[in-house]
Amino acid sequence: MSKLLVVFGATGNQGGSVINSVLDDATLRQEYKIRAVTRDASTAAAQHLLQKDIEVVTGNADDTPSVEKALQGAHTVYFLTATIYDSMLQEREISQGRRIADAAVAVGAEYLIFSTLPSIKENSGGRYSKGGHFDCKTQVEKYIRTLPVKSAFFAPGSFMQNFATNLRPNATDDGTYVLATVASPATKLPLIDITETGKYVSAILANPDAYQGKTLCAATGLYTMEEIVGIISRSTGKTVAYRQLPEDAFRKFLPPAMGDYIVHMLLNIQDFGYYGKNTEELVAWAAGQARGKLHSLEDYLAENPLELN
C-alpha cells in the first residue's frame, strides 16, 4: 500500500519540485501517494495538480484545524514556513513550523522533512543578531529534533532566481550594469536553482533511514560575487561589474523592513560562510546525494535568460 506524502507549499517552487520529482520517478510514484496542500485550491497552479490526478486540499499554516485536517493519514510530510519581512516574521514562522510538526506527530506521521536554514546568530557567534529569517527556521528544526518522529532537513542556499529580483544588476549611466551588495567581491554564495528542490528531497524519500537526522546543505556549488557577475556578463552579453557598498548605501536599495535581515545575512556569509566554516564540504556532500544533474548558474541562465534593459 502506498504511503501518503503530504506536501505543504505545493504550488510553490519547493513543494512543486518535490511533487514533480516523485511523479517523474517510477519507484517513488509507486511508493508514495501525494496530497498537495495549498492556501487556495482554486488557483491555476492547484488546478494543474488536480489534472495530474493529485489530491489537492486547502491548508493554512496559521490555522490549526486546517493543518490537522490536511495531515490526516500522513506517513511523510514535507513542509516549509513562509518568510514575510515584517515585525512578526520570527514569531509567525516558528508558530507555523511547530504547528505543522505537532499536528503531524499527533496524527501518527512517521517522517518529517523540513526546509530549514542555518542560524546566522549562532554561526556568527552573536556578531550578527538580525538574521531572524534564518534563525527562526533553525529554531523550528531544533524543535522537530526533540519530537518522537524521524526527520531530515533540506537547507537551500541562495536562489539563482534572485538575480532576476532582489539581486538583479542595475543599469548605470554609461550603459553597463552593476550588482551591488554589502559583501566583499570574494564572498562565496552557495547557489541553487530552487526548482531543483525535489532532486534533494527525492533522495531522502528513496532512502529515509539513511538520511534520518541529517541536513542536506543544498547548492550546486559556491560562486564568488566576481564569478557571478562574470557569468551574468557572458550570458547576457552585457558588461556587469560587482561593487561592494557601505552598509548605509546598500540599505537604500532595500525595503526598510528587509534592511537588517539582508545586511546581517550577507555579512555573515562573508565572514563565516553560509553554512559555517565547513560550507564547501557540506555543499559538496549534499550535491553528491542529489538525484539527477544539478543546474550550474550557467545552465540556469541559459534556460532562464536574464533580460537587462
Short mmCIF file of C-alpha atoms in Angstrom, two decimals:
data_model
loop_
_atom_site.label_atom_id
_atom_site.label_comp_id
_atom_site.label_asym_id
_atom_site.label_seq_id
_atom_site.Cartn_x
_atom_site.Cartn_y
_atom_site.Cartn_z
CA MET A 1 0.00 0.00 0.00
CA SER A 2 1.32 3.45 -0.92
CA LYS A 3 2.46 5.77 1.85
CA LEU A 4 0.79 9.18 1.98
CA LEU A 5 3.23 12.02 1.32
CA VAL A 6 1.76 15.37 2.35
CA VAL A 7 3.46 18.35 0.69
CA PHE A 8 2.90 21.86 2.02
CA GLY A 9 3.51 24.82 -0.28
CA ALA A 10 2.57 22.51 -3.12
CA THR A 11 2.08 25.25 -5.71
CA GLY A 12 5.38 26.97 -4.90
CA ASN A 13 8.85 26.27 -6.22
CA GLN A 14 9.91 23.95 -3.41
CA GLY A 15 6.74 21.95 -2.92
CA GLY A 16 6.03 21.76 -6.63
CA SER A 17 9.52 20.43 -7.28
CA VAL A 18 9.11 17.74 -4.64
CA ILE A 19 5.85 16.64 -6.24
CA ASN A 20 7.32 16.56 -9.74
CA SER A 21 10.31 14.54 -8.59
CA VAL A 22 8.04 11.87 -7.14
CA LEU A 23 5.84 11.78 -10.23
CA ASP A 24 8.87 11.52 -12.51
CA ASP A 25 10.35 8.56 -10.64
CA ALA A 26 8.63 5.23 -11.30
CA THR A 27 9.66 3.73 -7.95
CA LEU A 28 8.72 6.74 -5.82
CA ARG A 29 5.45 7.12 -7.72
CA GLN A 30 4.51 3.61 -6.63
CA GLU A 31 5.77 4.05 -3.08
CA TYR A 32 4.07 7.36 -2.32
CA LYS A 33 0.63 8.79 -2.85
CA ILE A 34 0.73 12.60 -2.85
CA ARG A 35 -1.55 15.04 -1.09
CA ALA A 36 -0.83 18.63 -2.08
CA VAL A 37 -1.59 21.34 0.48
CA THR A 38 -2.11 24.91 -0.66
CA ARG A 39 -3.72 28.03 0.79
CA ASP A 40 -6.02 28.38 -2.24
CA ALA A 41 -7.09 25.27 -4.14
CA SER A 42 -8.83 27.36 -6.81
CA THR A 43 -5.64 28.78 -8.35
CA ALA A 44 -4.44 27.72 -11.78
CA ALA A 45 -1.40 26.04 -10.20
CA ALA A 46 -3.62 24.00 -7.89
CA GLN A 47 -5.89 23.03 -10.75
CA HIS A 48 -2.83 21.89 -12.70
CA LEU A 49 -2.01 19.49 -9.85
CA LEU A 50 -5.54 18.12 -9.98
CA GLN A 51 -5.06 17.38 -13.67
CA LYS A 52 -2.11 15.20 -12.65
CA ASP A 53 -4.51 13.13 -10.53
CA ILE A 54 -3.10 14.51 -7.28
CA GLU A 55 -5.27 15.11 -4.24
CA VAL A 56 -5.33 18.85 -3.51
CA VAL A 57 -6.54 20.22 -0.18
CA THR A 58 -6.70 23.66 1.37
CA GLY A 59 -4.48 24.24 4.36
CA ASN A 60 -3.36 27.36 6.20
CA ALA A 61 -0.23 27.02 8.33
CA ASP A 62 -1.63 29.69 10.66
CA ASP A 63 -4.79 27.67 11.33
CA THR A 64 -4.50 24.53 13.46
CA PRO A 65 -7.76 22.82 12.39
CA SER A 66 -6.94 23.13 8.67
CA VAL A 67 -3.42 21.80 9.27
CA GLU A 68 -4.73 18.83 11.25
CA LYS A 69 -7.26 18.05 8.53
CA ALA A 70 -4.64 18.25 5.79
CA LEU A 71 -2.39 15.82 7.67
CA GLN A 72 -4.90 13.06 8.34
CA GLY A 73 -3.37 9.74 7.34
CA ALA A 74 0.07 11.20 6.58
CA HIS A 75 3.11 8.95 6.62
CA THR A 76 5.70 11.51 5.41
CA VAL A 77 5.43 15.30 5.44
CA TYR A 78 7.43 17.90 3.52
CA PHE A 79 6.91 21.43 4.80
CA LEU A 80 8.34 24.92 4.95
CA THR A 81 7.46 28.24 6.57
CA ALA A 82 6.67 31.43 4.69
CA THR A 83 9.09 34.35 5.07
CA ILE A 84 7.33 37.70 5.17
CA TYR A 85 9.50 40.64 6.18
CA ASP A 86 7.57 42.36 8.95
CA SER A 87 7.64 42.67 12.74
CA MET A 88 6.00 39.25 13.15
CA LEU A 89 8.45 37.30 10.95
CA GLN A 90 10.10 35.15 13.60
CA GLU A 91 7.03 34.59 15.74
CA ARG A 92 4.94 33.63 12.71
CA GLU A 93 7.45 31.21 11.19
CA ILE A 94 8.19 29.46 14.48
CA SER A 95 4.47 29.09 15.17
CA GLN A 96 3.82 27.74 11.68
CA GLY A 97 6.64 25.23 11.85
CA ARG A 98 5.78 23.96 15.31
CA ARG A 99 2.07 23.80 14.45
CA ILE A 100 2.67 21.57 11.43
CA ALA A 101 5.21 19.40 13.25
CA ASP A 102 2.96 18.92 16.28
CA ALA A 103 -0.05 18.09 14.14
CA ALA A 104 1.98 15.61 12.08
CA VAL A 105 3.11 13.78 15.20
CA ALA A 106 -0.43 13.84 16.59
CA VAL A 107 -1.85 12.08 13.51
CA GLY A 108 0.89 9.46 13.56
CA ALA A 109 3.17 10.63 10.74
CA GLU A 110 6.42 8.68 10.71
CA TYR A 111 8.80 11.04 8.90
CA LEU A 112 9.14 14.82 8.63
CA ILE A 113 11.24 16.69 6.06
CA PHE A 114 11.59 20.38 6.90
CA SER A 115 13.02 23.19 4.77
CA THR A 116 15.43 24.79 7.22
CA LEU A 117 18.26 27.33 7.24
CA PRO A 118 21.41 27.72 9.36
CA SER A 119 21.23 30.20 12.24
CA ILE A 120 23.02 33.45 11.43
CA LYS A 121 23.28 34.40 15.10
CA GLU A 122 24.82 31.07 16.08
CA ASN A 123 27.06 30.86 13.03
CA SER A 124 28.49 34.32 13.71
CA GLY A 125 28.90 33.79 17.45
CA GLY A 126 26.34 36.52 18.08
CA ARG A 127 28.05 39.17 15.93
CA TYR A 128 25.11 39.30 13.53
CA SER A 129 21.91 39.19 15.55
CA LYS A 130 19.41 40.41 12.94
CA GLY A 131 19.19 37.22 10.89
CA GLY A 132 15.79 36.22 12.14
CA HIS A 133 14.67 34.93 8.74
CA PHE A 134 17.32 32.20 9.10
CA ASP A 135 17.34 31.86 12.89
CA CYS A 136 13.63 31.08 13.16
CA LYS A 137 13.96 28.13 10.81
CA THR A 138 16.83 26.79 12.92
CA GLN A 139 14.57 27.03 15.97
CA VAL A 140 11.88 25.01 14.21
CA GLU A 141 14.48 22.43 13.17
CA LYS A 142 15.73 22.11 16.75
CA TYR A 143 12.16 21.65 17.95
CA ILE A 144 11.47 18.92 15.40
CA ARG A 145 14.57 17.07 16.58
CA THR A 146 13.03 16.81 20.07
CA LEU A 147 9.85 15.14 18.80
CA PRO A 148 9.19 11.38 18.73
CA VAL A 149 9.38 11.16 14.94
CA LYS A 150 12.09 10.56 12.34
CA SER A 151 13.19 13.64 10.43
CA ALA A 152 15.58 15.03 7.84
CA PHE A 153 16.27 18.56 6.69
CA PHE A 154 16.69 20.42 3.40
CA ALA A 155 18.70 23.67 3.77
CA PRO A 156 18.75 25.55 0.46
CA GLY A 157 21.44 28.02 -0.49
CA SER A 158 20.86 31.35 -2.20
CA PHE A 159 18.33 31.05 -5.02
CA MET A 160 19.53 31.61 -8.58
CA GLN A 161 16.08 33.10 -9.15
CA ASN A 162 17.15 36.09 -7.00
CA PHE A 163 19.25 37.50 -9.84
CA ALA A 164 16.01 38.43 -11.59
CA THR A 165 14.60 40.13 -8.46
CA ASN A 166 16.37 41.48 -5.37
CA LEU A 167 19.89 40.69 -6.69
CA ARG A 168 19.22 41.97 -10.18
CA PRO A 169 22.06 44.05 -11.68
CA ASN A 170 21.17 47.72 -12.10
CA ALA A 171 21.89 49.86 -15.15
CA THR A 172 24.42 52.69 -14.91
CA ASP A 173 24.68 55.89 -16.93
CA ASP A 174 27.40 54.50 -19.19
CA GLY A 175 25.32 51.53 -20.35
CA THR A 176 26.98 48.96 -18.11
CA TYR A 177 25.41 47.19 -15.16
CA VAL A 178 26.32 46.79 -11.51
CA LEU A 179 25.44 44.11 -8.99
CA ALA A 180 25.97 45.76 -5.61
CA THR A 181 25.76 44.39 -2.08
CA VAL A 182 27.46 44.99 1.25
CA ALA A 183 29.63 41.86 0.92
CA SER A 184 33.19 41.70 -0.41
CA PRO A 185 33.82 40.58 -4.02
CA ALA A 186 35.40 37.35 -2.74
CA THR A 187 32.31 36.37 -0.73
CA LYS A 188 31.13 32.92 -1.79
CA LEU A 189 27.42 32.27 -2.27
CA PRO A 190 26.14 28.69 -2.43
CA LEU A 191 23.68 28.85 -5.33
CA ILE A 192 20.71 26.62 -6.03
CA ASP A 193 18.03 26.59 -8.70
CA ILE A 194 15.23 26.26 -6.17
CA THR A 195 13.07 24.39 -8.68
CA GLU A 196 15.53 21.52 -8.15
CA THR A 197 14.46 21.05 -4.52
CA GLY A 198 12.98 17.70 -5.45
CA LYS A 199 16.33 16.32 -6.61
CA TYR A 200 17.49 16.50 -3.00
CA VAL A 201 14.25 15.62 -1.26
CA SER A 202 13.66 12.62 -3.51
CA ALA A 203 16.96 11.19 -2.25
CA ILE A 204 15.53 11.31 1.27
CA LEU A 205 12.22 9.81 0.14
CA ALA A 206 14.02 6.96 -1.61
CA ASN A 207 16.08 6.03 1.45
CA PRO A 208 14.68 7.78 4.53
CA ASP A 209 16.60 5.76 7.09
CA ALA A 210 19.92 6.77 5.53
CA TYR A 211 19.10 10.47 5.98
CA GLN A 212 17.49 10.28 9.41
CA GLY A 213 18.67 13.32 11.40
CA LYS A 214 20.78 14.67 8.54
CA THR A 215 20.72 18.01 6.75
CA LEU A 216 21.26 18.46 3.03
CA CYS A 217 23.03 21.82 2.52
CA ALA A 218 21.61 22.20 -0.95
CA ALA A 219 23.53 24.12 -3.60
CA THR A 220 25.12 23.34 -6.94
CA GLY A 221 28.35 24.93 -5.76
CA LEU A 222 29.96 28.08 -4.39
CA TYR A 223 30.39 31.20 -6.52
CA THR A 224 32.20 34.39 -5.58
CA MET A 225 30.48 37.67 -6.33
CA GLU A 226 33.10 38.31 -9.02
CA GLU A 227 32.43 34.92 -10.61
CA ILE A 228 28.69 35.58 -10.56
CA VAL A 229 28.90 38.88 -12.46
CA GLY A 230 31.29 37.27 -14.95
CA ILE A 231 28.78 34.53 -15.68
CA ILE A 232 25.92 37.02 -15.96
CA SER A 233 28.02 39.14 -18.35
CA ARG A 234 28.70 36.19 -20.63
CA SER A 235 25.07 35.08 -20.50
CA THR A 236 23.53 38.47 -21.25
CA GLY A 237 26.21 39.94 -23.49
CA LYS A 238 26.22 43.00 -21.22
CA THR A 239 29.06 44.35 -19.10
CA VAL A 240 28.19 43.59 -15.47
CA ALA A 241 30.52 44.56 -12.62
CA TYR A 242 30.37 43.87 -8.91
CA ARG A 243 30.52 46.68 -6.36
CA GLN A 244 30.78 46.44 -2.59
CA LEU A 245 28.81 49.20 -0.88
CA PRO A 246 28.93 50.58 2.67
CA GLU A 247 26.04 49.38 4.82
CA ASP A 248 24.17 52.69 4.74
CA ALA A 249 24.41 52.96 0.96
CA PHE A 250 23.29 49.37 0.43
CA ARG A 251 20.28 49.75 2.72
CA LYS A 252 18.90 52.43 0.40
CA PHE A 253 18.31 49.73 -2.22
CA LEU A 254 16.28 47.57 0.19
CA PRO A 255 12.75 47.89 1.54
CA PRO A 256 13.08 49.19 5.13
CA ALA A 257 11.61 46.00 6.61
CA MET A 258 14.31 43.90 4.92
CA GLY A 259 17.37 46.05 5.64
CA ASP A 260 18.76 44.49 8.82
CA TYR A 261 17.93 40.95 7.70
CA ILE A 262 19.74 41.17 4.36
CA VAL A 263 22.75 43.13 5.64
CA HIS A 264 23.39 40.71 8.50
CA MET A 265 22.81 37.71 6.24
CA LEU A 266 25.39 38.89 3.69
CA LEU A 267 27.97 39.88 6.30
CA ASN A 268 27.57 36.51 7.99
CA ILE A 269 28.17 34.73 4.68
CA GLN A 270 31.21 36.94 4.03
CA ASP A 271 32.79 36.43 7.45
CA PHE A 272 31.72 32.94 8.48
CA GLY A 273 30.35 31.10 5.44
CA TYR A 274 26.71 30.42 4.60
CA TYR A 275 26.73 27.06 6.38
CA GLY A 276 29.69 27.87 8.63
CA LYS A 277 33.37 27.02 8.35
CA ASN A 278 32.69 23.71 6.57
CA THR A 279 30.43 25.20 3.90
CA GLU A 280 32.38 23.82 0.93
CA GLU A 281 32.46 20.26 2.27
CA LEU A 282 28.78 20.34 3.27
CA VAL A 283 27.69 21.61 -0.15
CA ALA A 284 29.82 19.07 -2.00
CA TRP A 285 28.41 16.20 0.06
CA ALA A 286 24.80 17.27 -0.44
CA ALA A 287 25.27 17.79 -4.18
CA GLY A 288 26.53 14.23 -4.36
CA GLN A 289 23.31 12.98 -2.78
CA ALA A 290 21.02 14.75 -5.27
CA ARG A 291 19.25 12.55 -7.79
CA GLY A 292 19.98 13.91 -11.25
CA LYS A 293 22.25 16.59 -12.69
CA LEU A 294 22.06 19.94 -10.95
CA HIS A 295 21.95 23.24 -12.82
CA SER A 296 25.09 25.34 -12.70
CA LEU A 297 24.49 29.09 -12.79
CA GLU A 298 25.43 28.97 -16.49
CA ASP A 299 22.82 26.25 -17.08
CA TYR A 300 20.17 28.17 -15.19
CA LEU A 301 20.74 31.41 -17.11
CA ALA A 302 20.71 29.54 -20.42
CA GLU A 303 17.25 28.18 -19.61
CA ASN A 304 16.03 31.34 -17.87
CA PRO A 305 17.65 34.26 -19.72
CA LEU A 306 18.14 37.39 -17.64
CA GLU A 307 16.91 40.39 -19.62
CA LEU A 308 18.94 43.51 -18.82
CA ASN A 309 17.46 46.60 -20.44
#
